[in-house]
mmCIF file with all atom_site columns, C-alpha atoms in Angstrom:
data_model
loop_
_atom_site.group_PDB
_atom_site.id
_atom_site.type_symbol
_atom_site.label_atom_id
_atom_site.label_alt_id
_atom_site.label_comp_id
_atom_site.label_asym_id
_atom_site.label_entity_id
_atom_site.label_seq_id
_atom_site.pdbx_PDB_ins_code
_atom_site.Cartn_x
_atom_site.Cartn_y
_atom_site.Cartn_z
_atom_site.occupancy
_atom_site.B_iso_or_equiv
_atom_site.pdbx_formal_charge
_atom_site.auth_seq_id
_atom_site.auth_comp_id
_atom_site.auth_asym_id
_atom_site.auth_atom_id
_atom_site.pdbx_PDB_model_num
ATOM 1   C CA . GLY E 1 1   ? -32.983 -49.005 49.159 1.00 75.00 ? 284 GLY E CA 1
ATOM 2   C CA . VAL E 1 2   ? -33.477 -52.738 49.383 1.00 80.00 ? 285 VAL E CA 1
ATOM 3   C CA . PRO E 1 3   ? -32.897 -54.740 46.181 1.00 78.00 ? 286 PRO E CA 1
ATOM 4   C CA . PRO E 1 4   ? -35.230 -57.691 45.256 1.00 78.00 ? 287 PRO E CA 1
ATOM 5   C CA . SER E 1 5   ? -34.060 -60.490 47.617 1.00 84.00 ? 288 SER E CA 1
ATOM 6   C CA . GLY E 1 6   ? -36.391 -63.329 46.618 1.00 88.00 ? 289 GLY E CA 1
ATOM 7   C CA . PRO E 1 7   ? -35.669 -66.234 44.366 1.00 92.00 ? 290 PRO E CA 1
ATOM 8   C CA . PHE E 1 8   ? -33.397 -65.272 41.486 1.00 90.00 ? 291 PHE E CA 1
ATOM 9   C CA . ASP E 1 9   ? -35.419 -67.733 39.230 1.00 92.00 ? 292 ASP E CA 1
ATOM 10  C CA . ASN E 1 10  ? -38.875 -66.591 40.345 1.00 93.00 ? 293 ASN E CA 1
ATOM 11  C CA . TYR E 1 11  ? -40.589 -68.782 37.733 1.00 94.00 ? 294 TYR E CA 1
ATOM 12  C CA . SER E 1 12  ? -39.024 -72.044 38.911 1.00 96.00 ? 295 SER E CA 1
ATOM 13  C CA . PHE E 1 13  ? -39.696 -71.151 42.413 1.00 96.00 ? 296 PHE E CA 1
ATOM 14  C CA . ARG E 1 14  ? -43.400 -70.409 41.915 1.00 95.00 ? 297 ARG E CA 1
ATOM 15  C CA . LEU E 1 15  ? -43.737 -73.607 39.939 1.00 96.00 ? 298 LEU E CA 1
ATOM 16  C CA . GLY E 1 16  ? -42.494 -75.714 42.748 1.00 95.00 ? 299 GLY E CA 1
ATOM 17  C CA . ASN E 1 17  ? -44.932 -74.194 45.139 1.00 95.00 ? 300 ASN E CA 1
ATOM 18  C CA . ARG E 1 18  ? -47.838 -74.659 42.720 1.00 94.00 ? 301 ARG E CA 1
ATOM 19  C CA . LEU E 1 19  ? -46.894 -78.362 42.362 1.00 94.00 ? 302 LEU E CA 1
ATOM 20  C CA . LEU E 1 20  ? -46.947 -78.736 46.205 1.00 94.00 ? 303 LEU E CA 1
ATOM 21  C CA . GLN E 1 21  ? -50.274 -76.741 46.263 1.00 92.00 ? 304 GLN E CA 1
ATOM 22  C CA . ASN E 1 22  ? -48.563 -74.201 48.462 1.00 93.00 ? 305 ASN E CA 1
ATOM 23  C CA . PRO E 1 23  ? -49.297 -70.387 48.366 1.00 91.00 ? 306 PRO E CA 1
ATOM 24  C CA . GLU E 1 24  ? -47.479 -68.938 45.575 1.00 88.00 ? 307 GLU E CA 1
ATOM 25  C CA . GLN E 1 25  ? -45.170 -66.982 47.898 1.00 87.00 ? 308 GLN E CA 1
ATOM 26  C CA . ALA E 1 26  ? -44.432 -69.752 50.375 1.00 94.00 ? 309 ALA E CA 1
ATOM 27  C CA . ALA E 1 27  ? -40.834 -69.648 51.557 1.00 95.00 ? 310 ALA E CA 1
ATOM 28  C CA . GLY E 1 28  ? -38.186 -72.081 50.331 1.00 96.00 ? 311 GLY E CA 1
ATOM 29  C CA . LEU E 1 29  ? -34.490 -72.569 50.000 1.00 96.00 ? 312 LEU E CA 1
ATOM 30  C CA . GLU E 1 30  ? -32.347 -71.108 47.126 1.00 95.00 ? 313 GLU E CA 1
ATOM 31  C CA . ILE E 1 31  ? -29.349 -73.314 46.373 1.00 95.00 ? 314 ILE E CA 1
ATOM 32  C CA . THR E 1 32  ? -26.450 -71.631 44.619 1.00 92.00 ? 315 THR E CA 1
ATOM 33  C CA . VAL E 1 33  ? -24.086 -74.070 42.584 1.00 91.00 ? 316 VAL E CA 1
ATOM 34  C CA . ASN E 1 34  ? -23.713 -76.603 45.474 1.00 94.00 ? 317 ASN E CA 1
ATOM 35  C CA . GLY E 1 35  ? -26.288 -77.755 47.927 1.00 95.00 ? 318 GLY E CA 1
ATOM 36  C CA . PRO E 1 36  ? -26.390 -78.767 51.717 1.00 96.00 ? 319 PRO E CA 1
ATOM 37  C CA . THR E 1 37  ? -27.173 -82.027 53.465 1.00 97.00 ? 320 THR E CA 1
ATOM 38  C CA . LEU E 1 38  ? -30.430 -81.820 55.412 1.00 97.00 ? 321 LEU E CA 1
ATOM 39  C CA . GLN E 1 39  ? -32.228 -84.257 57.741 1.00 98.00 ? 322 GLN E CA 1
ATOM 40  C CA . PHE E 1 40  ? -35.987 -84.272 58.020 1.00 97.00 ? 323 PHE E CA 1
ATOM 41  C CA . ASN E 1 41  ? -37.364 -84.319 61.605 1.00 95.00 ? 324 ASN E CA 1
ATOM 42  C CA . GLN E 1 42  ? -41.048 -84.873 60.383 1.00 93.00 ? 325 GLN E CA 1
ATOM 43  C CA . ALA E 1 43  ? -42.788 -86.406 57.309 1.00 94.00 ? 326 ALA E CA 1
ATOM 44  C CA . VAL E 1 44  ? -43.022 -83.916 54.422 1.00 94.00 ? 327 VAL E CA 1
ATOM 45  C CA . ARG E 1 45  ? -43.605 -83.575 50.758 1.00 95.00 ? 328 ARG E CA 1
ATOM 46  C CA . PHE E 1 46  ? -40.856 -81.713 48.966 1.00 96.00 ? 329 PHE E CA 1
ATOM 47  C CA . ILE E 1 47  ? -39.745 -80.836 45.394 1.00 97.00 ? 330 ILE E CA 1
ATOM 48  C CA . ILE E 1 48  ? -36.490 -79.580 43.693 1.00 97.00 ? 331 ILE E CA 1
ATOM 49  C CA . THR E 1 49  ? -36.897 -77.073 40.881 1.00 96.00 ? 332 THR E CA 1
ATOM 50  C CA . GLY E 1 50  ? -34.689 -74.789 38.975 1.00 95.00 ? 333 GLY E CA 1
ATOM 51  C CA . ALA E 1 51  ? -31.330 -75.992 37.648 1.00 94.00 ? 334 ALA E CA 1
ATOM 52  C CA . THR E 1 52  ? -30.755 -79.615 37.685 1.00 93.00 ? 335 THR E CA 1
ATOM 53  C CA . LEU E 1 53  ? -29.163 -80.756 40.854 1.00 92.00 ? 336 LEU E CA 1
ATOM 54  C CA . GLU E 1 54  ? -27.588 -83.989 42.190 1.00 93.00 ? 337 GLU E CA 1
ATOM 55  C CA . ALA E 1 55  ? -29.848 -85.189 44.830 1.00 97.00 ? 338 ALA E CA 1
ATOM 56  C CA . GLN E 1 56  ? -30.234 -88.448 47.100 1.00 97.00 ? 339 GLN E CA 1
ATOM 57  C CA . LEU E 1 57  ? -32.789 -89.266 49.777 1.00 98.00 ? 340 LEU E CA 1
ATOM 58  C CA . ASP E 1 58  ? -31.056 -91.896 52.020 1.00 97.00 ? 341 ASP E CA 1
ATOM 59  C CA . GLU E 1 59  ? -28.635 -92.669 49.091 1.00 94.00 ? 342 GLU E CA 1
ATOM 60  C CA . ALA E 1 60  ? -31.519 -93.175 46.628 1.00 97.00 ? 343 ALA E CA 1
ATOM 61  C CA . PRO E 1 61  ? -31.558 -90.840 43.614 1.00 96.00 ? 344 PRO E CA 1
ATOM 62  C CA . VAL E 1 62  ? -34.166 -88.065 43.626 1.00 96.00 ? 345 VAL E CA 1
ATOM 63  C CA . THR E 1 63  ? -35.613 -86.793 40.448 1.00 93.00 ? 346 THR E CA 1
ATOM 64  C CA . CYS E 1 64  ? -35.927 -82.937 40.123 1.00 94.00 ? 347 CYS E CA 1
ATOM 65  C CA . TRP E 1 65  ? -39.282 -81.439 39.223 1.00 94.00 ? 348 TRP E CA 1
ATOM 66  C CA . GLN E 1 66  ? -41.195 -84.222 40.779 1.00 94.00 ? 349 GLN E CA 1
ATOM 67  C CA . VAL E 1 67  ? -42.970 -84.109 44.232 1.00 95.00 ? 350 VAL E CA 1
ATOM 68  C CA . GLN E 1 68  ? -41.073 -86.416 46.659 1.00 95.00 ? 351 GLN E CA 1
ATOM 69  C CA . GLN E 1 69  ? -42.067 -87.753 50.037 1.00 95.00 ? 352 GLN E CA 1
ATOM 70  C CA . ALA E 1 70  ? -39.712 -87.840 53.066 1.00 96.00 ? 353 ALA E CA 1
ATOM 71  C CA . GLN E 1 71  ? -40.049 -89.539 56.452 1.00 96.00 ? 354 GLN E CA 1
ATOM 72  C CA . PRO E 1 72  ? -38.757 -88.487 59.859 1.00 96.00 ? 355 PRO E CA 1
ATOM 73  C CA . GLY E 1 73  ? -35.001 -89.120 60.015 1.00 97.00 ? 356 GLY E CA 1
ATOM 74  C CA . GLN E 1 74  ? -34.347 -89.359 56.296 1.00 98.00 ? 357 GLN E CA 1
ATOM 75  C CA . VAL E 1 75  ? -31.391 -87.437 54.932 1.00 98.00 ? 358 VAL E CA 1
ATOM 76  C CA . LEU E 1 76  ? -31.485 -85.390 51.731 1.00 98.00 ? 359 LEU E CA 1
ATOM 77  C CA . LYS E 1 77  ? -28.065 -84.810 50.169 1.00 98.00 ? 360 LYS E CA 1
ATOM 78  C CA . LEU E 1 78  ? -27.985 -82.067 47.615 1.00 97.00 ? 361 LEU E CA 1
ATOM 79  C CA . GLY E 1 79  ? -24.805 -81.934 45.350 1.00 95.00 ? 362 GLY E CA 1
ATOM 80  C CA . LYS E 1 80  ? -23.666 -79.831 42.496 1.00 94.00 ? 363 LYS E CA 1
ATOM 81  C CA . VAL E 1 81  ? -25.699 -78.186 39.855 1.00 92.00 ? 364 VAL E CA 1
ATOM 82  C CA . GLN E 1 82  ? -25.454 -80.179 36.638 1.00 91.00 ? 365 GLN E CA 1
ATOM 83  C CA . GLY E 1 83  ? -25.372 -78.360 33.204 1.00 87.00 ? 366 GLY E CA 1
ATOM 84  C CA . ALA E 1 84  ? -26.753 -74.866 32.564 1.00 87.00 ? 367 ALA E CA 1
ATOM 85  C CA . GLY E 1 85  ? -27.943 -72.667 35.481 1.00 88.00 ? 368 GLY E CA 1
ATOM 86  C CA . ALA E 1 86  ? -26.599 -71.926 38.888 1.00 89.00 ? 369 ALA E CA 1
ATOM 87  C CA . ARG E 1 87  ? -29.561 -71.964 41.226 1.00 93.00 ? 370 ARG E CA 1
ATOM 88  C CA . ALA E 1 88  ? -31.901 -74.675 42.391 1.00 96.00 ? 371 ALA E CA 1
ATOM 89  C CA . TYR E 1 89  ? -34.890 -74.422 44.777 1.00 97.00 ? 372 TYR E CA 1
ATOM 90  C CA . LEU E 1 90  ? -35.981 -76.778 47.509 1.00 98.00 ? 373 LEU E CA 1
ATOM 91  C CA . LEU E 1 91  ? -39.650 -76.129 48.467 1.00 97.00 ? 374 LEU E CA 1
ATOM 92  C CA . VAL E 1 92  ? -41.657 -78.115 51.049 1.00 96.00 ? 375 VAL E CA 1
ATOM 93  C CA . SER E 1 93  ? -45.308 -78.529 51.709 1.00 94.00 ? 376 SER E CA 1
ATOM 94  C CA . GLY E 1 94  ? -46.618 -75.590 53.714 1.00 93.00 ? 377 GLY E CA 1
ATOM 95  C CA . GLY E 1 95  ? -43.459 -73.597 53.153 1.00 95.00 ? 378 GLY E CA 1
ATOM 96  C CA . LEU E 1 96  ? -40.670 -72.667 55.587 1.00 94.00 ? 379 LEU E CA 1
ATOM 97  C CA . ASP E 1 97  ? -40.879 -70.244 58.453 1.00 91.00 ? 380 ASP E CA 1
ATOM 98  C CA . GLY E 1 98  ? -38.696 -67.214 58.720 1.00 85.00 ? 381 GLY E CA 1
ATOM 99  C CA . ASN E 1 99  ? -38.421 -63.635 59.948 1.00 82.00 ? 382 ASN E CA 1
ATOM 100 C CA . LEU E 1 100 ? -41.091 -61.640 58.200 1.00 84.00 ? 383 LEU E CA 1
ATOM 101 C CA . TYR E 1 101 ? -39.759 -58.215 57.184 1.00 87.00 ? 384 TYR E CA 1
ATOM 102 C CA . LEU E 1 102 ? -41.288 -55.723 54.730 1.00 87.00 ? 385 LEU E CA 1
ATOM 103 C CA . GLY E 1 103 ? -43.916 -58.363 53.924 1.00 87.00 ? 386 GLY E CA 1
ATOM 104 C CA . SER E 1 104 ? -41.441 -60.994 52.943 1.00 90.00 ? 387 SER E CA 1
ATOM 105 C CA . ARG E 1 105 ? -39.618 -63.923 54.270 1.00 91.00 ? 388 ARG E CA 1
ATOM 106 C CA . ALA E 1 106 ? -36.683 -63.513 51.817 1.00 91.00 ? 389 ALA E CA 1
ATOM 107 C CA . THR E 1 107 ? -33.270 -62.933 53.208 1.00 90.00 ? 390 THR E CA 1
ATOM 108 C CA . PHE E 1 108 ? -31.232 -59.766 52.510 1.00 88.00 ? 391 PHE E CA 1
ATOM 109 C CA . THR E 1 109 ? -27.798 -60.749 53.579 1.00 86.00 ? 392 THR E CA 1
ATOM 110 C CA . LEU E 1 110 ? -26.142 -57.430 53.028 1.00 86.00 ? 393 LEU E CA 1
ATOM 111 C CA . GLY E 1 111 ? -28.744 -55.631 55.228 1.00 88.00 ? 394 GLY E CA 1
ATOM 112 C CA . GLN E 1 112 ? -28.708 -58.720 57.582 1.00 89.00 ? 395 GLN E CA 1
ATOM 113 C CA . PHE E 1 113 ? -32.518 -58.881 57.959 1.00 89.00 ? 396 PHE E CA 1
ATOM 114 C CA . GLY E 1 114 ? -35.313 -61.229 56.782 1.00 87.00 ? 397 GLY E CA 1
ATOM 115 C CA . GLY E 1 115 ? -35.255 -64.997 56.348 1.00 87.00 ? 398 GLY E CA 1
ATOM 116 C CA . PHE E 1 116 ? -33.207 -66.958 58.813 1.00 89.00 ? 399 PHE E CA 1
ATOM 117 C CA . SER E 1 117 ? -31.725 -64.291 61.092 1.00 87.00 ? 400 SER E CA 1
ATOM 118 C CA . GLY E 1 118 ? -30.749 -62.220 58.110 1.00 88.00 ? 401 GLY E CA 1
ATOM 119 C CA . ARG E 1 119 ? -27.932 -64.436 56.994 1.00 91.00 ? 402 ARG E CA 1
ATOM 120 C CA . ALA E 1 120 ? -26.960 -67.530 54.882 1.00 90.00 ? 403 ALA E CA 1
ATOM 121 C CA . LEU E 1 121 ? -27.540 -70.833 56.505 1.00 92.00 ? 404 LEU E CA 1
ATOM 122 C CA . ARG E 1 122 ? -24.831 -72.600 58.471 1.00 93.00 ? 405 ARG E CA 1
ATOM 123 C CA . SER E 1 123 ? -24.278 -76.084 59.501 1.00 94.00 ? 406 SER E CA 1
ATOM 124 C CA . GLY E 1 124 ? -26.440 -77.060 62.483 1.00 93.00 ? 407 GLY E CA 1
ATOM 125 C CA . ASP E 1 125 ? -29.234 -74.460 61.682 1.00 94.00 ? 408 ASP E CA 1
ATOM 126 C CA . VAL E 1 126 ? -32.787 -75.857 62.260 1.00 95.00 ? 409 VAL E CA 1
ATOM 127 C CA . LEU E 1 127 ? -35.510 -74.754 59.981 1.00 94.00 ? 410 LEU E CA 1
ATOM 128 C CA . HIS E 1 128 ? -39.230 -74.923 60.914 1.00 92.00 ? 411 HIS E CA 1
ATOM 129 C CA . MET E 1 129 ? -42.281 -75.076 58.802 1.00 90.00 ? 412 MET E CA 1
ATOM 130 C CA . LEU E 1 130 ? -45.274 -72.813 58.857 1.00 86.00 ? 413 LEU E CA 1
ATOM 131 C CA . GLN E 1 131 ? -47.806 -75.528 59.183 1.00 76.00 ? 414 GLN E CA 1
ATOM 132 C CA . PRO E 1 132 ? -47.703 -79.362 59.984 1.00 52.00 ? 415 PRO E CA 1
ATOM 133 C CA . ALA E 1 133 ? -46.061 -81.153 57.020 1.00 48.00 ? 416 ALA E CA 1
ATOM 134 C CA . GLY E 1 134 ? -48.808 -81.232 54.460 1.00 48.00 ? 417 GLY E CA 1
ATOM 135 C CA . ASN E 1 135 ? -49.301 -84.949 53.529 1.00 51.00 ? 418 ASN E CA 1
ATOM 136 C CA . PRO E 1 136 ? -47.319 -87.490 55.417 1.00 49.00 ? 419 PRO E CA 1
ATOM 137 C CA . THR E 1 137 ? -49.205 -90.528 54.056 1.00 47.00 ? 420 THR E CA 1
ATOM 138 C CA . GLY E 1 138 ? -48.837 -89.540 50.503 1.00 51.00 ? 421 GLY E CA 1
ATOM 139 C CA . THR E 1 139 ? -52.328 -90.399 49.699 1.00 53.00 ? 422 THR E CA 1
ATOM 140 C CA . LEU E 1 140 ? -53.287 -87.155 47.938 1.00 58.00 ? 423 LEU E CA 1
ATOM 141 C CA . PRO E 1 141 ? -52.243 -87.029 44.251 1.00 67.00 ? 424 PRO E CA 1
ATOM 142 C CA . SER E 1 142 ? -49.528 -84.588 43.246 1.00 72.00 ? 425 SER E CA 1
ATOM 143 C CA . PRO E 1 143 ? -50.093 -82.536 40.126 1.00 80.00 ? 426 PRO E CA 1
ATOM 144 C CA . THR E 1 144 ? -47.418 -83.069 37.406 1.00 82.00 ? 427 THR E CA 1
ATOM 145 C CA . LEU E 1 145 ? -45.874 -80.300 35.394 1.00 86.00 ? 428 LEU E CA 1
ATOM 146 C CA . PRO E 1 146 ? -46.385 -80.442 31.627 1.00 85.00 ? 429 PRO E CA 1
ATOM 147 C CA . ALA E 1 147 ? -43.116 -80.590 29.711 1.00 83.00 ? 430 ALA E CA 1
ATOM 148 C CA . ALA E 1 148 ? -43.990 -77.351 27.872 1.00 84.00 ? 431 ALA E CA 1
ATOM 149 C CA . LEU E 1 149 ? -44.110 -75.363 31.125 1.00 88.00 ? 432 LEU E CA 1
ATOM 150 C CA . ARG E 1 150 ? -40.621 -76.516 32.420 1.00 88.00 ? 433 ARG E CA 1
ATOM 151 C CA . PRO E 1 151 ? -38.205 -73.761 31.995 1.00 89.00 ? 434 PRO E CA 1
ATOM 152 C CA . SER E 1 152 ? -35.368 -74.189 29.535 1.00 86.00 ? 435 SER E CA 1
ATOM 153 C CA . ILE E 1 153 ? -32.148 -72.876 31.184 1.00 87.00 ? 436 ILE E CA 1
ATOM 154 C CA . GLN E 1 154 ? -29.687 -71.395 28.677 1.00 85.00 ? 437 GLN E CA 1
ATOM 155 C CA . THR E 1 155 ? -26.235 -69.970 28.920 1.00 85.00 ? 438 THR E CA 1
ATOM 156 C CA . GLN E 1 156 ? -26.773 -67.197 26.315 1.00 88.00 ? 439 GLN E CA 1
ATOM 157 C CA . TRP E 1 157 ? -29.623 -64.607 26.562 1.00 87.00 ? 440 TRP E CA 1
ATOM 158 C CA . GLN E 1 158 ? -30.769 -61.760 24.483 1.00 89.00 ? 441 GLN E CA 1
ATOM 159 C CA . LEU E 1 159 ? -31.585 -58.674 26.466 1.00 87.00 ? 442 LEU E CA 1
ATOM 160 C CA . HIS E 1 160 ? -33.582 -55.668 25.700 1.00 88.00 ? 443 HIS E CA 1
ATOM 161 C CA . VAL E 1 161 ? -32.054 -52.312 26.281 1.00 86.00 ? 444 VAL E CA 1
ATOM 162 C CA . THR E 1 162 ? -33.565 -48.855 27.049 1.00 84.00 ? 445 THR E CA 1
ATOM 163 C CA . TYR E 1 163 ? -31.629 -45.763 26.375 1.00 81.00 ? 446 TYR E CA 1
ATOM 164 C CA . GLY E 1 164 ? -30.815 -43.611 29.479 1.00 83.00 ? 447 GLY E CA 1
ATOM 165 C CA . PRO E 1 165 ? -29.251 -40.362 29.786 1.00 83.00 ? 448 PRO E CA 1
ATOM 166 C CA . HIS E 1 166 ? -25.716 -41.701 29.183 1.00 77.00 ? 449 HIS E CA 1
ATOM 167 C CA . GLY E 1 167 ? -26.892 -42.976 25.703 1.00 77.00 ? 450 GLY E CA 1
ATOM 168 C CA . ALA E 1 168 ? -26.815 -39.414 24.479 1.00 80.00 ? 451 ALA E CA 1
ATOM 169 C CA . PRO E 1 169 ? -24.163 -38.286 21.943 1.00 81.00 ? 452 PRO E CA 1
ATOM 170 C CA . ASP E 1 170 ? -22.582 -36.131 24.584 1.00 83.00 ? 453 ASP E CA 1
ATOM 171 C CA . PHE E 1 171 ? -21.351 -39.308 26.385 1.00 86.00 ? 454 PHE E CA 1
ATOM 172 C CA . PHE E 1 172 ? -21.102 -42.025 23.733 1.00 85.00 ? 455 PHE E CA 1
ATOM 173 C CA . THR E 1 173 ? -19.947 -41.758 20.177 1.00 84.00 ? 456 THR E CA 1
ATOM 174 C CA . GLY E 1 174 ? -22.118 -43.318 17.444 1.00 83.00 ? 457 GLY E CA 1
ATOM 175 C CA . ASP E 1 175 ? -19.399 -46.124 17.076 1.00 86.00 ? 458 ASP E CA 1
ATOM 176 C CA . ASP E 1 176 ? -19.747 -46.853 20.753 1.00 86.00 ? 459 ASP E CA 1
ATOM 177 C CA . ILE E 1 177 ? -23.454 -47.339 20.572 1.00 86.00 ? 460 ILE E CA 1
ATOM 178 C CA . GLU E 1 178 ? -23.075 -49.750 17.519 1.00 87.00 ? 461 GLU E CA 1
ATOM 179 C CA . ASN E 1 179 ? -20.394 -51.725 19.310 1.00 88.00 ? 462 ASN E CA 1
ATOM 180 C CA . PHE E 1 180 ? -22.544 -51.809 22.357 1.00 88.00 ? 463 PHE E CA 1
ATOM 181 C CA . PHE E 1 181 ? -25.432 -53.502 20.591 1.00 89.00 ? 464 PHE E CA 1
ATOM 182 C CA . ALA E 1 182 ? -23.243 -55.648 18.378 1.00 90.00 ? 465 ALA E CA 1
ATOM 183 C CA . ALA E 1 183 ? -21.061 -57.128 21.070 1.00 91.00 ? 466 ALA E CA 1
ATOM 184 C CA . ASN E 1 184 ? -21.446 -60.317 23.124 1.00 93.00 ? 467 ASN E CA 1
ATOM 185 C CA . TRP E 1 185 ? -21.366 -59.578 26.739 1.00 94.00 ? 468 TRP E CA 1
ATOM 186 C CA . GLU E 1 186 ? -20.259 -61.940 29.527 1.00 94.00 ? 469 GLU E CA 1
ATOM 187 C CA . VAL E 1 187 ? -21.460 -61.664 33.171 1.00 92.00 ? 470 VAL E CA 1
ATOM 188 C CA . HIS E 1 188 ? -18.553 -60.930 35.547 1.00 93.00 ? 471 HIS E CA 1
ATOM 189 C CA . TYR E 1 189 ? -17.982 -63.210 38.449 1.00 90.00 ? 472 TYR E CA 1
ATOM 190 C CA . ASN E 1 190 ? -18.236 -60.146 40.821 1.00 90.00 ? 473 ASN E CA 1
ATOM 191 C CA . SER E 1 191 ? -21.941 -59.695 40.342 1.00 85.00 ? 474 SER E CA 1
ATOM 192 C CA . SER E 1 192 ? -24.796 -59.861 42.852 1.00 80.00 ? 475 SER E CA 1
ATOM 193 C CA . ARG E 1 193 ? -28.458 -59.201 43.368 1.00 76.00 ? 476 ARG E CA 1
ATOM 194 C CA . THR E 1 194 ? -27.578 -55.567 43.826 1.00 77.00 ? 477 THR E CA 1
ATOM 195 C CA . GLY E 1 195 ? -26.150 -55.344 40.289 1.00 84.00 ? 478 GLY E CA 1
ATOM 196 C CA . VAL E 1 196 ? -24.760 -57.312 37.406 1.00 88.00 ? 479 VAL E CA 1
ATOM 197 C CA . ARG E 1 197 ? -21.378 -56.310 35.977 1.00 93.00 ? 480 ARG E CA 1
ATOM 198 C CA . LEU E 1 198 ? -20.766 -57.209 32.288 1.00 94.00 ? 481 LEU E CA 1
ATOM 199 C CA . ILE E 1 199 ? -17.444 -57.862 30.483 1.00 96.00 ? 482 ILE E CA 1
ATOM 200 C CA . GLY E 1 200 ? -17.392 -56.323 26.945 1.00 93.00 ? 483 GLY E CA 1
ATOM 201 C CA . PRO E 1 201 ? -15.714 -53.771 24.729 1.00 90.00 ? 484 PRO E CA 1
ATOM 202 C CA . LYS E 1 202 ? -14.369 -50.673 26.482 1.00 87.00 ? 485 LYS E CA 1
ATOM 203 C CA . PRO E 1 203 ? -16.222 -47.539 25.248 1.00 82.00 ? 486 PRO E CA 1
ATOM 204 C CA . LYS E 1 204 ? -14.525 -44.321 23.903 1.00 79.00 ? 487 LYS E CA 1
ATOM 205 C CA . TRP E 1 205 ? -16.220 -41.504 25.530 1.00 78.00 ? 488 TRP E CA 1
ATOM 206 C CA . ALA E 1 206 ? -17.370 -38.652 23.495 1.00 77.00 ? 489 ALA E CA 1
ATOM 207 C CA . ARG E 1 207 ? -15.717 -36.206 25.950 1.00 74.00 ? 490 ARG E CA 1
#
């Protein structure tokens, strides 16, 4: 099977497209922890959403969650994520082009298909837009995001759990189940879109 390969933070991604007046599923870039340096070859409106990211356009600070205007030749430097969160998103007016596979332009790197040649971006790659850069002159007003709609990125989450077959007494003891729900679990560094590993108390199997 193919796991979900779109934006990890789908809400922030969709909000960015909405603020640019793009189609909801217009393709963009997901930036994990540390961002690239990009040069624009044409005028374009863009926005950075998700986790707060250090960003400069020709050395001038760029504010996240606000629509910005870039001109041909300008350089956007995206640095490290600041504070909570690990992923930020760069969306551009019109959306980015990419290989359409299974109805999506998302990249599945393990399967090596979709997106940009089925792989993560490398230095020197050139990305193309699906349509001419939306509003080069900046004359159209850009909608603003009400503060109440901006997501609050936390480091602690409360998850809902559904019992599966292995929750039966034949597998876990009653104490195991109590410990499972009472414990604080930490996401293991060796996690991916395919699955998330959690660090917590080791169970004592019923058999």
